[in-house]
Coordinates of C-alpha atoms in Angstrom, one line a residue:
M1 CA 0.0 0.0 0.0
P2 CA 1.5 3.4 -0.9
N3 CA 2.4 5.6 2.1
K4 CA -0.4 8.2 1.3
Y5 CA -3.1 5.4 1.4
L6 CA -1.6 3.9 4.6
L7 CA -1.7 7.3 6.3
L8 CA -5.3 7.8 5.1
F9 CA -6.2 4.4 6.4
L10 CA -4.7 5.1 9.8
F11 CA -6.4 8.5 10.0
I12 CA -9.9 7.2 9.2
S13 CA -9.4 4.2 11.6
A14 CA -8.5 6.6 14.4
L15 CA -11.4 8.9 13.6
L16 CA -13.9 6.1 13.6
T17 CA -12.6 4.6 16.8
G18 CA -13.9 7.7 18.5
C19 CA -17.2 7.5 16.7
F20 CA -18.0 3.9 17.5
E21 CA -17.4 3.6 21.2
N22 CA -21.1 2.8 21.8
D23 CA -21.9 -0.9 22.0
T24 CA -24.7 -0.5 19.5
L25 CA -22.2 0.3 16.7
T26 CA -19.8 -2.4 15.4
E27 CA -16.3 -1.7 14.3
P28 CA -16.3 -0.8 10.6
Q29 CA -14.9 -3.0 7.9
I30 CA -12.5 -1.0 5.7
V31 CA -11.9 -2.2 2.1
T32 CA -9.4 -0.5 -0.3
D33 CA -9.4 -1.0 -4.0
G34 CA -6.8 1.1 -5.8
E35 CA -7.7 4.7 -5.0
T36 CA -11.2 3.8 -3.8
L37 CA -11.9 3.6 0.0
D38 CA -15.0 1.7 1.0
L39 CA -16.2 1.8 4.6
R40 CA -18.9 -0.5 5.9
L41 CA -20.6 -0.3 9.2
F42 CA -22.9 -3.1 10.4
E43 CA -25.4 -3.7 13.1
Y44 CA -26.8 -0.5 14.5
T45 CA -28.9 -1.9 17.4
D46 CA -29.7 1.2 19.4
L47 CA -33.4 0.9 18.7
D48 CA -36.5 1.5 20.8
L49 CA -39.3 -0.9 19.6
Y50 CA -42.9 -0.9 20.6
T51 CA -46.2 -2.7 19.8
Y52 CA -49.2 -0.5 19.4
F53 CA -52.8 -2.0 19.6
N54 CA -55.6 -0.2 17.9
D55 CA -59.3 -1.1 18.5
S56 CA -60.7 0.8 15.5
L57 CA -60.9 -1.8 12.7
V58 CA -63.6 -0.8 10.2
T59 CA -65.4 -4.0 9.2
N60 CA -68.6 -2.9 7.4
T61 CA -66.6 -1.9 4.3
L62 CA -65.1 -5.4 3.9
S63 CA -66.5 -7.6 1.2
T64 CA -66.7 -10.6 3.6
F65 CA -67.9 -11.2 7.1
T66 CA -66.4 -13.5 9.7
L67 CA -67.6 -16.0 12.3
G68 CA -65.6 -18.0 14.9
H69 CA -63.9 -18.3 18.2
H70 CA -60.1 -18.9 18.4
Q71 CA -57.6 -18.9 21.2
D72 CA -53.9 -19.4 21.1
N73 CA -50.8 -18.7 23.2
Y74 CA -49.5 -16.0 20.9
R75 CA -52.4 -13.7 20.2
G76 CA -54.9 -14.4 22.9
T77 CA -58.6 -15.0 22.3
I78 CA -60.6 -13.8 19.2
N79 CA -64.4 -14.1 19.0
A80 CA -65.9 -13.0 15.7
S81 CA -69.6 -12.4 15.4
P82 CA -71.2 -11.0 12.2
Y83 CA -74.2 -8.7 12.1
L84 CA -76.1 -9.1 8.8
Q85 CA -78.9 -7.2 7.1
F86 CA -80.7 -8.9 4.2
G87 CA -82.3 -7.5 1.0
I88 CA -84.8 -8.6 -1.6
T89 CA -83.3 -10.2 -4.7
S90 CA -86.5 -9.5 -6.7
S91 CA -89.9 -8.0 -5.7
T92 CA -92.1 -10.9 -4.7
Q93 CA -95.7 -11.3 -3.4
V94 CA -96.2 -14.7 -1.9
E95 CA -99.4 -16.4 -3.0
D96 CA -102.1 -16.5 -0.3
E97 CA -102.4 -20.3 -0.5
A98 CA -98.6 -20.8 -0.2
K99 CA -97.4 -23.2 2.5
L100 CA -93.9 -22.8 4.1
D101 CA -91.9 -26.0 4.3
S102 CA -88.6 -24.8 5.8
T103 CA -86.2 -21.8 6.1
V104 CA -82.5 -22.1 5.9
L105 CA -79.5 -19.7 6.2
V106 CA -76.9 -20.6 3.6
L107 CA -73.4 -19.2 4.3
F108 CA -70.9 -19.5 1.4
Y109 CA -67.3 -19.9 2.3
E110 CA -64.7 -17.3 1.3
T111 CA -61.8 -18.7 3.4
Y112 CA -61.1 -20.1 6.8
H113 CA -58.3 -19.9 9.2
Y114 CA -56.8 -22.2 11.9
D115 CA -57.8 -25.8 12.6
T116 CA -61.0 -26.8 10.8
L117 CA -61.2 -30.2 12.6
P118 CA -63.2 -29.2 15.7
G119 CA -67.0 -29.2 15.6
F120 CA -68.8 -26.1 17.0
D121 CA -72.3 -24.9 17.6
V122 CA -73.6 -21.8 15.8
N123 CA -76.4 -19.7 17.3
V124 CA -78.5 -17.4 15.2
Y125 CA -80.3 -14.4 16.8
E126 CA -82.7 -11.8 15.4
L127 CA -81.2 -8.3 15.1
L128 CA -83.6 -5.8 16.7
E129 CA -82.2 -2.5 15.3
K130 CA -80.8 -1.3 12.0
L131 CA -77.0 -1.0 11.6
E132 CA -76.1 2.7 11.8
V133 CA -72.9 4.1 10.4
D134 CA -71.0 7.1 11.6
D135 CA -70.4 10.3 9.7
D136 CA -67.7 8.6 7.6
D137 CA -70.1 5.6 6.8
N138 CA -68.1 3.3 9.1
I139 CA -69.0 0.7 11.6
Y140 CA -66.1 -0.5 13.8
S141 CA -65.3 -4.0 15.1
Y142 CA -65.9 -3.0 18.7
Q143 CA -69.4 -1.8 18.1
S144 CA -72.6 -3.9 18.8
F145 CA -76.3 -3.5 18.2
D146 CA -79.3 -4.9 20.1
Y147 CA -80.5 -8.4 19.3
N148 CA -82.9 -10.9 20.8
A149 CA -81.1 -13.1 23.4
T150 CA -83.2 -16.2 22.4
P151 CA -81.7 -18.0 19.4
I152 CA -84.0 -18.6 16.4
G153 CA -81.6 -21.3 15.2
T154 CA -78.8 -23.4 16.7
Q155 CA -76.8 -26.0 14.8
A156 CA -73.8 -28.2 15.4
M157 CA -71.4 -27.5 12.5
R158 CA -68.0 -28.5 11.2
V159 CA -66.1 -26.9 8.3
V160 CA -65.9 -29.5 5.5
P161 CA -63.3 -28.2 2.9
H162 CA -64.9 -30.0 -0.1
R163 CA -68.2 -28.2 0.5
D164 CA -68.9 -24.6 -0.5
S165 CA -71.2 -23.6 2.3
L166 CA -72.6 -24.0 5.8
T167 CA -76.4 -24.4 6.1
I168 CA -78.4 -23.6 9.3
T169 CA -82.1 -24.3 9.7
L170 CA -84.0 -21.4 11.2
S171 CA -86.9 -21.6 13.7
Q172 CA -90.2 -22.5 12.1
D173 CA -92.2 -20.1 14.3
F174 CA -89.9 -17.2 13.4
S175 CA -89.8 -18.1 9.7
Q176 CA -93.6 -18.6 9.5
M177 CA -94.2 -15.1 11.0
L178 CA -92.1 -13.5 8.3
F179 CA -93.5 -15.7 5.5
E180 CA -97.1 -14.8 6.4
Q181 CA -96.2 -11.1 6.2
G182 CA -95.0 -11.7 2.6
K183 CA -98.5 -12.4 1.5
G184 CA -101.1 -9.9 0.2
K185 CA -100.8 -6.3 -1.1
N186 CA -98.7 -5.2 1.8
S187 CA -96.0 -7.9 1.3
I188 CA -92.7 -7.2 3.1
F189 CA -91.0 -8.9 0.2
K190 CA -91.8 -6.1 -2.2
S191 CA -88.7 -4.1 -1.4
T192 CA -85.7 -4.1 1.0
D193 CA -87.1 -1.0 2.8
D194 CA -90.4 -2.9 3.3
L195 CA -88.5 -5.9 4.6
E196 CA -86.4 -3.9 7.0
E197 CA -89.4 -2.3 8.6
V198 CA -90.2 -5.8 10.0
F199 CA -87.0 -7.8 9.9
K200 CA -83.7 -6.0 10.8
G201 CA -81.4 -8.9 10.2
L202 CA -79.5 -11.7 12.0
V203 CA -76.5 -12.0 14.4
L204 CA -74.4 -15.2 14.4
Q205 CA -72.3 -16.4 17.3
T206 CA -70.3 -19.4 18.4
L207 CA -68.7 -19.8 21.9
D208 CA -67.0 -23.1 21.1
N209 CA -63.3 -23.2 20.0
S210 CA -63.5 -23.1 16.2
P211 CA -61.8 -21.9 13.1
L212 CA -62.4 -18.3 12.0
V213 CA -64.5 -18.6 8.9
S214 CA -65.1 -15.8 6.4
F215 CA -68.2 -15.9 4.2
T216 CA -69.3 -14.0 1.0
E217 CA -72.0 -11.5 0.4
S218 CA -73.8 -14.1 -1.8
S219 CA -75.0 -15.8 1.5
Y220 CA -78.7 -15.8 1.8
I221 CA -81.9 -16.8 3.7
G222 CA -84.0 -19.2 1.7
F223 CA -87.7 -19.7 2.2
Y224 CA -88.8 -23.1 0.7
Y225 CA -92.5 -23.2 0.1
R226 CA -95.1 -24.9 -2.1
I227 CA -98.5 -24.1 -3.6
P228 CA -100.9 -27.1 -2.8
S229 CA -102.8 -26.6 -6.1
D230 CA -99.7 -26.1 -8.2
L231 CA -99.0 -29.0 -10.6
D232 CA -95.4 -28.0 -11.1
E233 CA -92.9 -30.4 -9.5
G234 CA -90.7 -29.3 -6.6
N235 CA -90.8 -26.4 -4.1
K236 CA -90.4 -22.8 -4.8
I237 CA -87.8 -20.7 -3.1
L238 CA -87.7 -17.0 -2.0
K239 CA -84.2 -15.6 -1.3
L240 CA -83.1 -12.7 0.9
S241 CA -79.4 -12.0 0.3
V242 CA -76.7 -10.2 2.3
E243 CA -75.5 -8.6 -0.9
N244 CA -78.9 -6.9 -1.3
G245 CA -79.1 -5.8 2.3
S246 CA -78.3 -2.4 3.7
G247 CA -75.2 -3.4 5.6
K248 CA -73.2 -5.9 7.5
F249 CA -70.2 -5.9 9.8
T250 CA -68.1 -8.2 12.0
H251 CA -68.0 -7.5 15.7
L252 CA -64.8 -8.7 17.4
D253 CA -64.3 -9.5 21.1
I254 CA -60.6 -9.7 21.6
D255 CA -58.7 -10.6 24.7
R256 CA -55.0 -9.8 24.0
N257 CA -53.6 -11.5 27.1
S258 CA -51.2 -14.1 25.9
Q259 CA -47.8 -15.7 26.4
F260 CA -46.2 -12.4 25.4
Y261 CA -48.7 -9.7 26.3
T262 CA -50.2 -9.4 29.8
S263 CA -53.1 -7.0 30.1
P264 CA -51.9 -4.9 27.1
E265 CA -53.4 -1.4 26.9
T266 CA -54.8 -0.2 23.5
Y267 CA -53.6 3.1 22.1
Q268 CA -50.3 2.8 24.1
N269 CA -46.8 2.2 22.9
I270 CA -45.8 -1.1 24.6
P271 CA -42.0 -1.4 24.9
I272 CA -40.5 -4.7 23.7
D273 CA -39.0 -5.4 27.1
E274 CA -42.6 -5.5 28.5
S275 CA -43.7 -8.2 26.0
D276 CA -41.0 -10.9 26.5
G277 CA -38.8 -9.5 23.7
V278 CA -41.5 -9.6 21.1
I279 CA -43.1 -7.0 18.8
M280 CA -46.2 -7.7 16.8
A281 CA -47.9 -6.6 13.5
D282 CA -51.4 -8.1 13.0
Q283 CA -54.6 -6.9 11.3
I284 CA -57.2 -8.7 13.4
M285 CA -55.4 -7.8 16.7
G286 CA -55.1 -4.2 15.5
A287 CA -51.3 -4.4 16.1
S288 CA -48.6 -2.2 14.5
I289 CA -44.9 -1.7 15.2
R290 CA -43.2 1.7 16.1
M291 CA -39.4 2.0 15.9
E292 CA -37.5 5.0 17.3
L293 CA -33.8 6.0 17.1
P294 CA -33.1 7.4 20.6
N295 CA -29.5 8.3 20.0
I296 CA -29.6 9.8 16.5
H297 CA -26.6 11.9 17.4
E298 CA -24.4 8.9 17.0
L299 CA -25.3 8.8 13.3
L300 CA -25.2 12.5 13.0
E301 CA -21.5 12.6 14.1
I302 CA -20.6 10.1 11.3
A303 CA -22.8 11.9 8.7
D304 CA -20.5 14.9 8.9
D305 CA -17.8 13.0 7.1
Y306 CA -19.5 10.0 5.5
F307 CA -22.4 9.3 3.2
I308 CA -25.0 6.6 3.9
T309 CA -25.4 4.6 0.8
S310 CA -27.9 2.0 2.2
A311 CA -29.7 1.1 5.4
S312 CA -31.9 -1.9 6.0
L313 CA -33.8 -3.0 9.0
R314 CA -33.7 -6.7 9.8
L315 CA -36.6 -8.2 11.7
P316 CA -36.5 -12.0 12.4
L317 CA -39.7 -13.9 13.1
K318 CA -39.8 -15.6 16.5
P319 CA -39.5 -19.3 16.1
N320 CA -42.5 -21.6 16.7
T321 CA -45.0 -18.7 16.3
Y322 CA -45.6 -19.4 12.6
D323 CA -46.2 -22.1 10.0
R324 CA -47.8 -22.4 6.6
Y325 CA -51.1 -23.9 7.9
F326 CA -52.4 -22.4 11.1
N327 CA -50.2 -19.3 11.8
T328 CA -49.1 -18.1 8.4
P329 CA -46.9 -15.0 8.5
I330 CA -48.0 -11.9 6.5
T331 CA -45.9 -11.7 3.4
T332 CA -46.1 -7.9 2.9
V333 CA -46.0 -5.0 5.3
N334 CA -46.5 -1.2 4.8
V335 CA -43.8 1.2 6.0
W336 CA -44.5 4.7 7.1
I337 CA -43.0 7.7 9.0
V338 CA -45.2 8.8 11.9
D339 CA -45.1 11.6 14.4
K340 CA -45.0 11.2 18.2
K341 CA -48.8 10.6 18.3
N342 CA -48.5 7.8 15.7
L343 CA -50.2 9.9 13.0
F344 CA -49.0 9.2 9.5
L345 CA -46.6 11.7 7.9
Y346 CA -45.0 9.9 4.9
N347 CA -45.4 6.5 3.2
L348 CA -42.1 4.7 2.5
G349 CA -43.7 2.0 0.4
S350 CA -44.0 -1.7 1.2
A351 CA -41.7 -4.6 1.9
T352 CA -42.0 -8.4 1.3
L353 CA -40.8 -11.3 3.4
T354 CA -37.1 -11.7 2.6
S355 CA -36.3 -15.2 3.8
W356 CA -38.5 -18.2 4.7
D357 CA -37.3 -21.1 6.8
E358 CA -40.2 -23.1 8.1
Q359 CA -38.1 -26.3 8.8
F360 CA -35.5 -24.9 11.2
Q361 CA -37.2 -21.5 11.9
E362 CA -33.8 -19.8 12.2
K363 CA -33.7 -17.6 9.0
T364 CA -37.2 -16.3 8.5
F365 CA -37.0 -12.5 8.4
Y366 CA -37.9 -9.2 6.9
E367 CA -35.1 -7.0 5.6
I368 CA -36.7 -3.5 5.0
P369 CA -34.9 -0.7 3.2
I370 CA -35.1 2.3 5.5
K371 CA -32.4 4.7 4.0
G372 CA -35.2 7.2 3.4
F373 CA -36.1 7.1 7.1
I374 CA -32.5 7.5 8.3
D375 CA -32.0 10.4 5.9
Y376 CA -35.2 12.0 7.1
K377 CA -34.2 11.7 10.8
L378 CA -30.7 13.1 10.1
A379 CA -32.3 16.1 8.5
Q380 CA -34.5 16.9 11.5
D381 CA -33.7 18.5 14.8
I382 CA -32.0 16.1 17.2
H383 CA -35.0 16.1 19.5
N384 CA -37.4 15.2 16.7
E385 CA -39.7 12.3 17.9
D386 CA -40.9 11.0 14.5
A387 CA -40.6 7.2 14.1
L388 CA -40.7 4.4 11.7
W389 CA -44.1 2.5 11.5
I390 CA -44.7 -1.0 10.2
S391 CA -48.3 -2.2 9.7
V392 CA -50.2 -4.9 7.9
P393 CA -51.8 -3.8 4.6
S394 CA -55.5 -3.3 4.4
S395 CA -57.5 -6.1 2.7
T396 CA -61.0 -6.9 1.5
G397 CA -61.6 -9.3 4.4
I398 CA -60.4 -10.1 7.9
T399 CA -57.0 -11.8 7.7
T400 CA -55.3 -13.8 10.5
S401 CA -51.8 -13.6 9.0
G402 CA -49.5 -11.5 11.2
L403 CA -45.9 -11.2 12.5
M404 CA -44.3 -12.1 15.9
L405 CA -40.8 -10.6 15.7
S406 CA -37.9 -10.8 18.0
S407 CA -34.1 -11.2 18.2
I408 CA -33.2 -14.9 18.1
S409 CA -29.5 -15.1 18.5
D410 CA -26.3 -13.0 18.0
E411 CA -26.5 -13.8 14.3
Q412 CA -30.3 -13.3 13.9
K413 CA -31.3 -10.2 15.8
I414 CA -33.2 -7.0 15.3
K415 CA -30.8 -4.5 13.9
I416 CA -30.1 -1.9 11.1
D417 CA -27.3 -2.7 8.6
I418 CA -25.9 0.6 7.4
T419 CA -23.3 1.1 4.7
F420 CA -21.1 4.3 4.8
L421 CA -18.8 5.9 2.2
P422 CA -16.4 8.8 2.9
L423 CA -17.4 12.2 1.5
N424 CA -13.9 12.8 0.2

């Protein structure tokens, strides 16, 4: 090495020795190639990490509705109960001589989550008030509306994957009452408005451990009836569909007490050291991740003489909290910059799962480019409290895919890998 490069090497080494005394900064690797000097700094670990739980999941705008009761060691307990209004598929006046045979609720599967083997009872209740939206046309998952506590249908069920639906027989007395009001000139089956004057809808519940099952808007109530004098073969059917109704939403009762979270508060930043070293992102639990850089001055000192060419945040998934069947990890996350109140400032895009290792569960992780966030923080006042935010993307239905993230070992830990180049 020529003397001038040796002196430059020693000078930069001495300079960086003073900059990297903090345990969160590793010693830099120095690579020389001719007249090019390349400095690399790895593993910035001075991070403050939090889980934030939000109760405000809007569920009336989703294309599906969800039923089920699930409990596990990682999330806690989830109880999903749909509230459904029904509408007329076509204007109908039932013949006066018509005789009702049976009435069924047909629920078409969209998808299901967790173990489908256990059987479970489904209770069906009559909704007693119309579903009211707020000024933004939203109904949130924590809301509920009045319903009759006496079931009008109860049935033992099991999800059978090769079938396309669940079918529940409704009470004959309740069904007959509605059916009779569908006769004559004042038939409640003339329009959805006429129907909802008498019949507000249904509420479904299960208290047994079961999968979480999402159903489509094509689900319907079917009235099977016949005309005694009619020579045509077979029964007639009158359908009231969810799709033609005025609204629907899924109510969620969630107990977040689990192996990692004990009595977690919503709308609070929960530090990682209060959740057994885990942070969480999950749609159904309302969980997102906040990351702060408490000692940004460490990077500021380096930035006076060096240029950050790349920065990536590594987030390993905690072993034994995921698999491809019952606890599938979310494959894409959204990345934001938020202020101290967790209000969105800037969108930094999305990131996909970088590595998948289901067999040994040692190298499943996200590697999220965050140079834009580092540059943003370096350009702010040293006391700026803006942070990085990681959340699950919105979807057309309720999804149970999520992330349990934690450091695993010295090799697989939560960190930021940063690459520096000298300015001169």
